[in-house]
Amino acid sequence: MLLVYTHKITPRITYAFKHISLRILNVPVSFTTTVEEFIAHDSMKISYAKQPLSNELFIRSHELLFEQGLSDLDINVQDWGMTKCFFSTSEKSSLPFDIFAATFYLLSRYEEYLPHVNDAYGRFLATESLAFNENFLHQPVVDIWAYKFKEILQAQFPDFEFPERQYNIQPIIDVPIAYYFKEKGLLRSVGGTLTDIFSLKFKQLYQRYQSLMGFKRDPYDTFKWIVTKQKNSKVKFIVFFLIGEYSTFDKNTNINKKKFVSLIKYVGDYCKIGLKVSFLALDDFNMLKKEKLKMETTTNVPLEASRNSFSKLNLPETYRNLIELEIRQDFTMGYINHMGFRAGTCTPFQFYDLDYEVQTPLQINPFHCVDYALLKRHSYLDKKEDLQRLMETVKSVNGTFAPVFHNYAFSNMERWKGFRDLFGLVLESADEK
């Protein structure tokens, strides 16, 4: 066990230290404000304060973890070996940066509470983030810092045996639209037919009626392939179905259709099922509650996980709503158009409510790549290299790689060519660990 001496134990301190020590390094951590208890401790220990007590391992603390609310922070990002960090310390400090304050800043999404520019959907842009502007979005810096911390602990306490965590993957499959042609209802099918005709898309018109008449499988209906992959994989996929009402933003199949209900139950027999929260429900608690109840009625199991439509987050309201509805896990923390680490980590963490200054029971599972981001690369080789580079980065810190693929990315449509193979590469990486 690691004992930390500090002059004041705050919720922010326990939150940051537990993520690094317990979740990443698998080392339990406790805290004390009593010098005598610290001196008597015969295992690993460090002091976290402005000045060291004696010759112990010492990390000079930044004020951030002793504050409440938001303040105007002066952040100066500097190089640190092959990575970057901020909140520099002093010569007496065993680490040149206060990695715990920096970790808190990134995990709490401190910058997303500060004034910033949103996109057309009201989302926080990657280009507004410190990580993007200081060129460390591509690294799980919090995990890298944790291993640097581990090195100084090992040097000081060579007899302590650190548990080793293993690289793993969490495949996420998004289903905003289960079928391209089928199960749309008469009006939507007629409207689609007229659009095909007036747009001179006769090939698509032919495909539409091949699917509607049952001669060919719907292009987006890749669920048998997904289930087959799941049967052959040791890793459990999590599949998020959108079941909200039809709107400008969300256009999935009506949850009252028997075939759609049967599809969710069929996939749920093999994969874990989550709720893809509709765009309108993000700002409407009652609508979110209704969608949760619908999904639980369909699957006959309590809903544990959700992921937001368009990967939109309204902090802290979005997460407070999930907590109130006792949804235990969120899979929305990431960027749509940029690969990388929005919260600076590839380790699941708890949501910290900055307004209430409390760690909540909601677990945030950050994702690091969406298939849409890979579409920007022209060749299959470029896509493969980008994906493998990201996986190797996560492997280097034995983290959790969480990519997001859509059901239609596994279709035979031209723009999604090769994505089945890319998904296979992700699954294979779990066997190579």
Phi, psi and omega in degrees: 000144177261128176253132181244123174266133175210155183286340180210125179270117181244161176302326180293320179296311181297323180296309183293315181294322181292326178294314182287310186284312186274310186283326182265312184267354179061032179245118177301149183225142175225170189228151177213151172248006183258119182299319182298319179295320179297315181296322183286342183292127187256016177238203183297139178202149175218159173252141181234097185199191179278329180225147177288156176282317181207242180252020182286169170299128187225134174237119181290127187275143171271155183293342188306319185282356177250000181268173171229148180072196183257148176218168180276102186268140175264106185250120179240101182281131182229158176291145176216089186065235181268006180230195179224160177203174179214176189064067181294154185253237182213176181295330180288338185286142180288341175237142182287350180224151174277089184292339182283318175294319179295321177297316179299318180302317183283316183291321182286350186057042181313316184293337181281349174271342181277161179304132180202171179262130176263163174275188184298336180265003181083022182264148173291128184274143176301324182291349176271350188276153175298319183299318180291312185289337178255009173062047170227018178298331184281358182241141171279075192300325181298317179292322178296317178298321181300320180288331173293322176296320179300322181299318181287330176293317180297322180294324182276329182233071186295340181278346182282129179264116180276131174294146179256128175269161184249144172299137175214171181234154173227089179294130179244126179242121183263134178234077176283333178220110185286325182228142180278319182246318190281162173057034180260350184089160186298311184298316180292325179291318178295317179298319178295321178298313180296321178297317178300317183293309183291337178268001180061032179266070187287331176295318179292324178298318178296315179297322180302312185279337171297319180287314183297327181270359175084010179280335179224151177289141177302138184304326182274351182277081182252018191288329176295321178295317179299315181295320178298317177298320180296320180299329183263008182242142177280343183267135181277123175284155169238125186247123182257117179260134173273121181235011181289171182292152178300133179209183178301327185266323187241129187226042180279177179293147178295131183293345179280352178282129185300322183295323179291318177299316179298323179297313181298318180293321179298311179295323181294341177291340184239325183247163173282138182253134176235169179261126170271106185292128181294158184300318182289330181288345179296332180248010183226101184300318182295323177292321177297317179299320179296318180294321178299313180296322178297317181292320180293325176293324181288317186267342182063025174223152179298139179284126182251334189226148176219161177214135188277144174301138181062015182052039181269136177234130171249098183272137001264002189302316181305311184286328176296322178296319179296318180296318180297328179269007177060035170274123194271339185224141176239144181233039185252351188283099180174178179246143181287314189260002180226132174279144179144204193234093185301320180261008176077010183218154173244030178237127177306144183217167180272148176284128176256121180275108184292331180288320182265353181053057181211142171281132184259169178281356182283123178268127178265124178251095184291141173256158190238353184198134174244144182305329180298325179295326179287335180299336181295334179278134189286316185258158177297323180298319178296317179299315181297317181296318179298316181294316180294323178297319179292319178296320179295324178298316179291321178300325184296339177243015179053043182268196179249118179270123184234094176267153177248121174241144175266154180303323182284348176292343179262011179280178178264012180293146190303316185292340182256016180299128177095351184287335173297320179292323179295320177296323177297323178298321179297314181295321179295328182296333179288332180279342184273352186296000000 
